[in-house]
Amino acid sequence: MDVELLERTLKREKARRLKAEQLLEDKSRELFHSYQTLQESHGQLASALDEVKSQQRQLVQSEKLASLGTMSAGVAHEINNPLAFVFSNVNSLAHSVEEFRRYHDEVGKVLNADSADAREKTLGELASYVKDADLDFLFSDCTDLIDETRDGIERVKSIVAGLKAFARTDSGSMETVDVVECLRTTLKLAHSQIKYKMEVSEQYEELPLIKGYPGKLSQVFLNLIVNASQAMDSTGQLVISSSVLPDTAVKLSFQDNGTGMSQETMDSIFNPFFTTKPVGEGTGLGLSISHGIIEEHNGSIEVTSEPGNGTCFTITLPLNDAMSSASNDEQVVDALQVDSQQGQAS
Ligand SMILES: Nc1ncnc2c1ncn2[C@@H]1O[C@H](COP(=O)(O)OP(=O)(O)O)[C@@H](O)[C@H]1O
Ligand SMILES: [Mg+2]
């Protein structure tokens, strides 16, 4: 009897085990299937992410091009002005060179005179030529013309340098950057766009060199400068200052006395595409891109503002060179993916 009971129990156990094994096999198959589906989805997601990143990279470039576009008319004017007077100066210098050649010929005649009479005659001609041509005036005028021409060429050179610095694609690794120099060059570039809107007061403390991407920093500075000028109802003022936080960072501030912003606006300014400006004037990308660039430098960008009283953006950039190892565009791009960054990056 006991043996029979044992056999039945064993049979039941065996059946149960078989069922459990079957179940386990089914579940494993299901799991494997789910794993395969998951892997496929992961692949699709990864390529979608790549696509989004590449589109965002294009957005960063578009923002740069958009600011270049709005600047280009002014920049062309800034270049044309000195070019016009350089051209006219060169014409005047060419005329003077002609006069000096004639003087040289007259002197030659005196030197080559083969008799006392001839010398007397050519000397008389030389004296009257010198009197008529007013060579003294020509000499001093030439010096002025050359100085002015040099100034004009310097102006064109600095605008072109600004354009080059702004439009450059930074290399993959950080370079040594003179932040104040970068600010100055960017200001020259922005000059034509902002000169009727505001005065810029530059209060720089000498800064140590930092490691960074000069082209990208120039993009940040240009955006802050143009934003300030666009926040001016009438002639306003922007104070740009730099200082050193001992051994740790450099600090830049952009204080304007423009319209200021409400808390609600301030909460959104670092979001991609947030703009309060009409189409054509704002892309809404400037600050989100700036935020990404400053993050890429392991720095921070903060804002304080009061409606009616103006706005102050403060940027800190660390001095140490233990910079982020993330590839240079990644963080700018990543910053664009953040839905809401409220007034501060760090
Ligand atoms: N200096 C400033 N004063 C007042 N408002 C500002 C200032 N800078 C930025 N803003 C606000 O932040 C918004 C976003 O700026 P930004 O990202 O540069 O885009 P955009 O300039 O194309 O509008 C602006 O539309 C404006 O409302
Ligand atoms: Mg802007």
Coordinates of C-alpha atoms and ligand atoms in Angstrom, one line a residue:
M1 CA 0.0 0.0 0.0
D2 CA 2.7 2.4 1.0
V3 CA 4.6 1.5 -2.2
E4 CA 1.6 2.3 -4.3
L5 CA 1.1 5.6 -2.6
L6 CA 4.8 6.4 -3.2
E7 CA 4.5 5.5 -6.9
R8 CA 1.5 7.7 -7.3
T9 CA 3.2 10.6 -5.5
L10 CA 6.3 10.1 -7.7
K11 CA 4.2 10.1 -10.8
R12 CA 2.4 13.3 -9.8
E13 CA 5.7 14.9 -9.0
K14 CA 7.2 13.9 -12.3
A15 CA 4.1 15.3 -14.1
R16 CA 4.5 18.5 -12.1
R17 CA 8.2 18.7 -12.9
L18 CA 7.6 18.2 -16.6
K19 CA 5.0 20.9 -16.6
A20 CA 7.3 23.2 -14.8
E21 CA 10.1 22.5 -17.2
Q22 CA 7.8 23.1 -20.1
L23 CA 6.8 26.4 -18.5
L24 CA 10.4 27.4 -18.0
E25 CA 11.2 26.6 -21.6
D26 CA 8.2 28.7 -22.8
K27 CA 9.3 31.5 -20.6
S28 CA 12.9 31.3 -21.7
R29 CA 11.7 31.4 -25.3
E30 CA 9.5 34.4 -24.6
L31 CA 12.4 36.1 -22.8
F32 CA 14.7 35.5 -25.7
H33 CA 12.1 36.9 -28.0
S34 CA 11.6 39.9 -25.8
Y35 CA 15.4 40.4 -25.7
Q36 CA 15.6 40.3 -29.5
T37 CA 12.7 42.9 -29.8
L38 CA 14.5 45.0 -27.2
Q39 CA 17.7 44.8 -29.1
E40 CA 16.0 45.9 -32.3
S41 CA 14.3 48.8 -30.5
H42 CA 17.6 49.8 -29.0
G43 CA 19.2 49.8 -32.4
Q44 CA 16.4 51.9 -33.8
L45 CA 16.6 54.3 -30.8
A46 CA 20.3 54.6 -31.2
S47 CA 20.1 55.6 -34.9
A48 CA 17.2 58.0 -34.0
L49 CA 19.4 59.6 -31.4
D50 CA 22.2 59.9 -33.9
E51 CA 19.8 61.6 -36.3
V52 CA 18.6 64.0 -33.6
K53 CA 22.2 64.8 -32.6
S54 CA 23.2 65.5 -36.2
Q55 CA 20.1 67.7 -36.6
Q56 CA 21.0 69.6 -33.4
R57 CA 24.6 70.0 -34.6
Q58 CA 23.1 71.6 -37.7
L59 CA 21.0 73.9 -35.5
V60 CA 24.1 75.1 -33.6
Q61 CA 25.6 75.9 -37.0
S62 CA 22.4 77.6 -38.2
E63 CA 22.3 79.8 -35.2
K64 CA 25.9 80.9 -35.9
L65 CA 25.0 81.6 -39.6
A66 CA 21.8 83.4 -38.6
S67 CA 23.9 85.8 -36.4
L68 CA 26.4 86.2 -39.2
G69 CA 23.5 86.9 -41.5
T70 CA 22.2 89.8 -39.4
M71 CA 25.7 91.1 -38.9
S72 CA 26.8 90.9 -42.6
A73 CA 25.2 94.2 -43.8
G74 CA 26.8 96.1 -40.9
V75 CA 30.1 94.3 -41.3
A76 CA 30.2 95.1 -45.1
H77 CA 29.6 98.8 -44.2
E78 CA 32.4 98.7 -41.6
I79 CA 34.8 97.3 -44.2
N80 CA 33.6 99.5 -47.0
N81 CA 34.3 102.8 -45.2
P82 CA 38.0 102.3 -44.6
L83 CA 38.3 100.7 -48.1
A84 CA 36.9 103.8 -49.6
F85 CA 39.4 106.1 -48.0
V86 CA 42.3 103.7 -48.5
F87 CA 41.4 103.7 -52.2
S88 CA 41.3 107.5 -52.3
N89 CA 44.6 107.8 -50.3
V90 CA 46.3 105.4 -52.7
N91 CA 45.3 107.6 -55.6
S92 CA 46.7 110.7 -53.8
L93 CA 49.9 108.8 -53.1
A94 CA 50.2 107.8 -56.7
H95 CA 49.9 111.5 -57.7
S96 CA 52.6 112.4 -55.2
V97 CA 54.9 109.7 -56.5
E98 CA 54.5 111.3 -60.0
E99 CA 55.6 114.6 -58.5
F100 CA 58.6 113.0 -56.8
R101 CA 59.5 111.4 -60.1
R102 CA 59.5 114.8 -61.8
Y103 CA 61.5 116.3 -58.9
H104 CA 64.0 113.4 -59.4
D105 CA 64.2 114.2 -63.1
E106 CA 64.8 117.9 -62.5
V107 CA 67.5 117.1 -60.0
G108 CA 69.0 114.7 -62.6
K109 CA 69.1 117.5 -65.2
V110 CA 71.1 119.7 -62.8
L111 CA 73.5 116.9 -62.0
N112 CA 74.1 116.1 -65.6
A113 CA 74.5 119.7 -66.8
D114 CA 77.7 119.8 -68.8
S115 CA 78.4 123.5 -68.5
A116 CA 78.1 126.3 -66.0
D117 CA 75.3 127.9 -68.1
A118 CA 73.4 124.7 -68.3
R119 CA 73.7 124.1 -64.6
E120 CA 72.5 127.7 -63.9
K121 CA 69.5 127.1 -66.2
T122 CA 68.5 123.7 -64.8
L123 CA 68.9 125.0 -61.3
G124 CA 66.5 127.8 -62.0
E125 CA 64.0 125.3 -63.4
L126 CA 64.4 123.1 -60.4
A127 CA 63.8 126.0 -58.0
S128 CA 60.7 127.1 -59.8
Y129 CA 59.4 123.5 -60.0
V130 CA 59.9 123.0 -56.3
K131 CA 58.0 126.2 -55.6
D132 CA 55.1 125.3 -57.8
A133 CA 54.8 121.8 -56.8
D134 CA 54.7 122.6 -53.1
L135 CA 56.9 119.6 -52.2
D136 CA 56.9 120.4 -48.5
F137 CA 53.2 120.0 -48.4
L138 CA 53.3 116.8 -50.5
F139 CA 55.9 115.3 -48.1
S140 CA 53.9 116.0 -45.0
D141 CA 50.6 115.0 -46.7
C142 CA 52.2 111.6 -47.7
T143 CA 53.0 110.9 -44.1
D144 CA 49.4 111.6 -43.1
L145 CA 48.0 109.6 -45.9
I146 CA 50.2 106.6 -45.1
D147 CA 49.2 106.8 -41.4
E148 CA 45.5 107.0 -42.3
T149 CA 45.9 104.1 -44.8
R150 CA 47.6 102.0 -42.1
D151 CA 44.7 102.7 -39.7
G152 CA 42.1 101.8 -42.3
I153 CA 43.9 98.5 -43.1
E154 CA 44.1 97.8 -39.4
R155 CA 40.4 98.3 -39.1
V156 CA 39.6 96.0 -42.0
K157 CA 42.1 93.5 -40.6
S158 CA 40.5 93.4 -37.2
I159 CA 37.0 93.0 -38.6
V160 CA 38.2 90.1 -40.8
A161 CA 40.0 88.6 -37.8
G162 CA 36.7 88.8 -35.8
L163 CA 34.8 87.2 -38.6
K164 CA 37.4 84.4 -38.9
A165 CA 37.4 83.8 -35.1
F166 CA 33.6 83.7 -35.1
A167 CA 33.1 81.5 -38.1
R168 CA 35.9 79.1 -37.3
T169 CA 35.1 75.5 -36.5
D170 CA 37.1 74.9 -33.4
S171 CA 39.4 71.9 -33.5
G172 CA 38.6 68.9 -31.4
S173 CA 40.8 69.8 -28.5
M174 CA 40.9 72.9 -26.3
E175 CA 43.3 75.7 -27.0
T176 CA 44.9 78.3 -24.9
V177 CA 42.5 81.3 -24.9
D178 CA 42.9 84.9 -24.0
V179 CA 39.3 85.6 -23.0
V180 CA 39.7 89.4 -23.0
E181 CA 41.2 89.3 -26.4
C182 CA 38.4 87.1 -27.6
L183 CA 35.9 89.6 -26.1
R184 CA 37.5 92.6 -27.8
T185 CA 37.5 90.9 -31.2
T186 CA 33.9 89.9 -30.8
L187 CA 33.0 93.4 -29.9
K188 CA 34.6 94.8 -33.0
L189 CA 32.6 92.4 -35.0
A190 CA 29.4 93.4 -33.3
H191 CA 30.2 97.1 -33.4
S192 CA 28.2 98.0 -36.6
Q193 CA 25.1 96.1 -35.3
I194 CA 25.0 97.7 -31.9
K195 CA 26.6 101.2 -32.2
Y196 CA 23.3 103.1 -32.6
K197 CA 21.6 101.1 -29.7
M198 CA 24.1 101.3 -26.9
E199 CA 27.4 102.3 -25.5
V200 CA 29.7 99.5 -24.4
S201 CA 32.0 100.2 -21.4
E202 CA 34.8 97.6 -21.1
Q203 CA 36.2 97.2 -17.6
Y204 CA 38.7 94.4 -17.9
E205 CA 40.9 93.0 -15.2
E206 CA 43.9 91.2 -16.7
L207 CA 43.0 87.5 -16.9
P208 CA 45.2 84.4 -17.0
L209 CA 44.9 82.3 -20.1
I210 CA 42.4 79.5 -19.9
K211 CA 41.8 76.3 -21.9
G212 CA 38.9 76.5 -24.2
Y213 CA 37.3 76.8 -27.7
P214 CA 37.8 80.4 -28.9
G215 CA 35.3 80.2 -31.7
K216 CA 32.6 78.9 -29.5
L217 CA 33.3 81.5 -26.7
S218 CA 33.0 84.2 -29.3
Q219 CA 29.6 82.8 -30.3
V220 CA 28.5 83.1 -26.6
F221 CA 29.8 86.6 -26.2
L222 CA 28.3 87.8 -29.5
N223 CA 24.9 86.4 -28.4
L224 CA 25.1 88.2 -25.1
I225 CA 26.1 91.5 -26.6
V226 CA 23.5 91.4 -29.4
N227 CA 20.8 90.3 -26.9
A228 CA 21.7 93.3 -24.7
S229 CA 21.4 95.7 -27.6
Q230 CA 18.1 94.1 -28.6
A231 CA 16.8 94.7 -25.1
M232 CA 17.4 98.5 -25.4
D233 CA 14.5 100.8 -26.1
S234 CA 16.7 103.7 -26.7
T235 CA 20.4 104.4 -26.3
G236 CA 21.5 102.2 -23.4
Q237 CA 24.6 100.9 -21.8
L238 CA 26.3 97.6 -21.5
V239 CA 29.1 97.1 -19.0
I240 CA 31.4 94.2 -19.8
S241 CA 33.8 93.3 -17.0
S242 CA 36.2 90.6 -16.2
S243 CA 37.8 89.5 -13.0
V244 CA 39.7 86.6 -11.5
L245 CA 38.4 84.3 -8.8
P246 CA 41.8 83.5 -7.3
D247 CA 43.2 80.1 -8.3
T248 CA 39.8 78.8 -9.5
A249 CA 38.1 80.7 -12.3
V250 CA 37.7 83.7 -14.4
K251 CA 34.5 85.7 -14.2
L252 CA 32.8 87.8 -16.9
S253 CA 29.8 89.9 -16.5
F254 CA 27.5 91.5 -19.0
Q255 CA 25.4 94.1 -17.3
D256 CA 22.8 96.0 -19.4
N257 CA 20.3 98.7 -18.5
G258 CA 17.7 97.4 -21.0
T259 CA 14.2 96.2 -20.6
G260 CA 15.0 93.4 -18.2
M261 CA 12.8 90.3 -17.9
S262 CA 10.0 88.9 -15.9
Q263 CA 10.6 85.8 -13.7
E264 CA 8.5 83.8 -16.1
T265 CA 10.7 84.8 -19.1
M266 CA 13.9 84.2 -17.1
D267 CA 12.7 80.6 -16.3
S268 CA 12.6 79.8 -20.0
I269 CA 15.5 81.7 -21.6
F270 CA 17.9 78.7 -21.8
N271 CA 15.3 76.5 -23.5
P272 CA 15.8 75.8 -27.1
F273 CA 13.6 78.0 -29.4
F274 CA 12.4 80.2 -26.6
T275 CA 12.3 83.7 -27.9
T276 CA 10.2 86.9 -27.2
K277 CA 11.4 88.4 -30.5
P278 CA 9.6 88.7 -33.8
V279 CA 10.5 86.2 -36.6
G280 CA 13.7 87.3 -38.3
E281 CA 15.1 88.9 -35.1
G282 CA 15.4 85.9 -32.9
T283 CA 15.9 82.2 -33.3
G284 CA 15.5 81.4 -29.6
L285 CA 18.7 79.3 -29.9
G286 CA 21.3 81.7 -28.7
L287 CA 21.1 81.1 -25.0
S288 CA 20.5 77.4 -25.1
I289 CA 23.6 77.0 -27.3
S290 CA 25.6 79.4 -25.1
H291 CA 24.5 77.4 -22.1
G292 CA 25.8 74.2 -23.8
I293 CA 29.1 75.9 -24.7
I294 CA 29.7 77.1 -21.2
E295 CA 28.9 73.7 -19.8
E296 CA 31.4 72.2 -22.2
H297 CA 34.0 74.5 -20.6
N298 CA 32.9 73.2 -17.2
G299 CA 31.8 76.7 -16.4
S300 CA 28.5 78.3 -15.4
I301 CA 26.2 81.0 -16.9
E302 CA 23.8 82.7 -14.6
V303 CA 21.3 85.5 -15.0
T304 CA 19.7 88.1 -12.8
S305 CA 17.2 90.6 -14.2
E306 CA 14.6 93.1 -13.1
P307 CA 11.9 94.3 -15.5
G308 CA 12.6 97.9 -16.3
N309 CA 16.1 97.8 -14.7
G310 CA 18.2 95.7 -16.9
T311 CA 19.8 92.3 -17.0
C312 CA 23.1 90.8 -15.9
F313 CA 24.6 87.6 -17.3
T314 CA 27.6 86.2 -15.4
I315 CA 29.9 83.6 -16.8
T316 CA 32.5 81.7 -14.9
L317 CA 35.1 79.6 -16.6
P318 CA 37.4 77.4 -14.6
L319 CA 41.2 77.9 -14.7
N320 CA 42.2 74.3 -14.2
D321 CA 42.7 72.2 -17.3
A322 CA 40.8 69.2 -16.0
M323 CA 38.2 69.9 -18.6
S324 CA 35.4 67.6 -19.6
S325 CA 36.6 64.7 -21.6
A326 CA 33.3 64.5 -23.5
S327 CA 33.7 65.1 -27.2
N328 CA 33.4 68.8 -27.8
D329 CA 30.1 69.0 -29.6
E330 CA 28.3 66.4 -27.5
Q331 CA 27.5 68.7 -24.5
V332 CA 26.3 71.5 -26.6
V333 CA 24.1 69.1 -28.4
D334 CA 23.0 67.5 -25.1
A335 CA 22.1 70.9 -23.6
L336 CA 19.6 71.3 -26.4
Q337 CA 17.9 68.2 -25.4
V338 CA 17.2 69.5 -21.9
D339 CA 13.6 70.6 -21.7
S340 CA 13.9 73.0 -18.9
Q341 CA 17.0 74.6 -17.4
Q342 CA 16.1 77.3 -15.1
G343 CA 18.4 80.2 -15.2
Q344 CA 21.6 78.4 -14.4
A345 CA 24.1 75.9 -15.7
S346 CA 26.8 74.5 -13.7
Ligands
LIG1 N1 19.9 91.1 -22.1 C1 18.6 90.7 -22.1 N2 17.6 91.5 -21.7 C2 16.3 91.1 -21.8 N3 15.9 89.9 -22.3 C3 16.9 89.1 -22.7 C4 18.3 89.4 -22.7 N4 18.9 88.3 -23.2 C5 18.0 87.4 -23.5 N5 16.8 87.8 -23.2 C6 15.5 87.1 -23.4 O1 15.9 85.7 -23.7 C7 15.3 85.3 -24.9 C8 16.2 84.2 -25.5 O2 17.4 84.7 -26.0 P1 18.2 83.9 -27.0 O3 18.3 82.4 -26.6 O4 19.5 84.6 -27.3 O5 17.3 83.9 -28.3 P2 16.9 85.2 -29.2 O6 17.9 86.3 -29.0 O7 17.0 84.6 -30.6 O8 15.5 85.5 -28.9 C9 15.1 86.5 -25.7 O9 14.1 86.4 -26.7 C10 14.8 87.5 -24.7 O10 13.4 87.4 -24.3
MG2 MG 20.0 85.9 -29.0

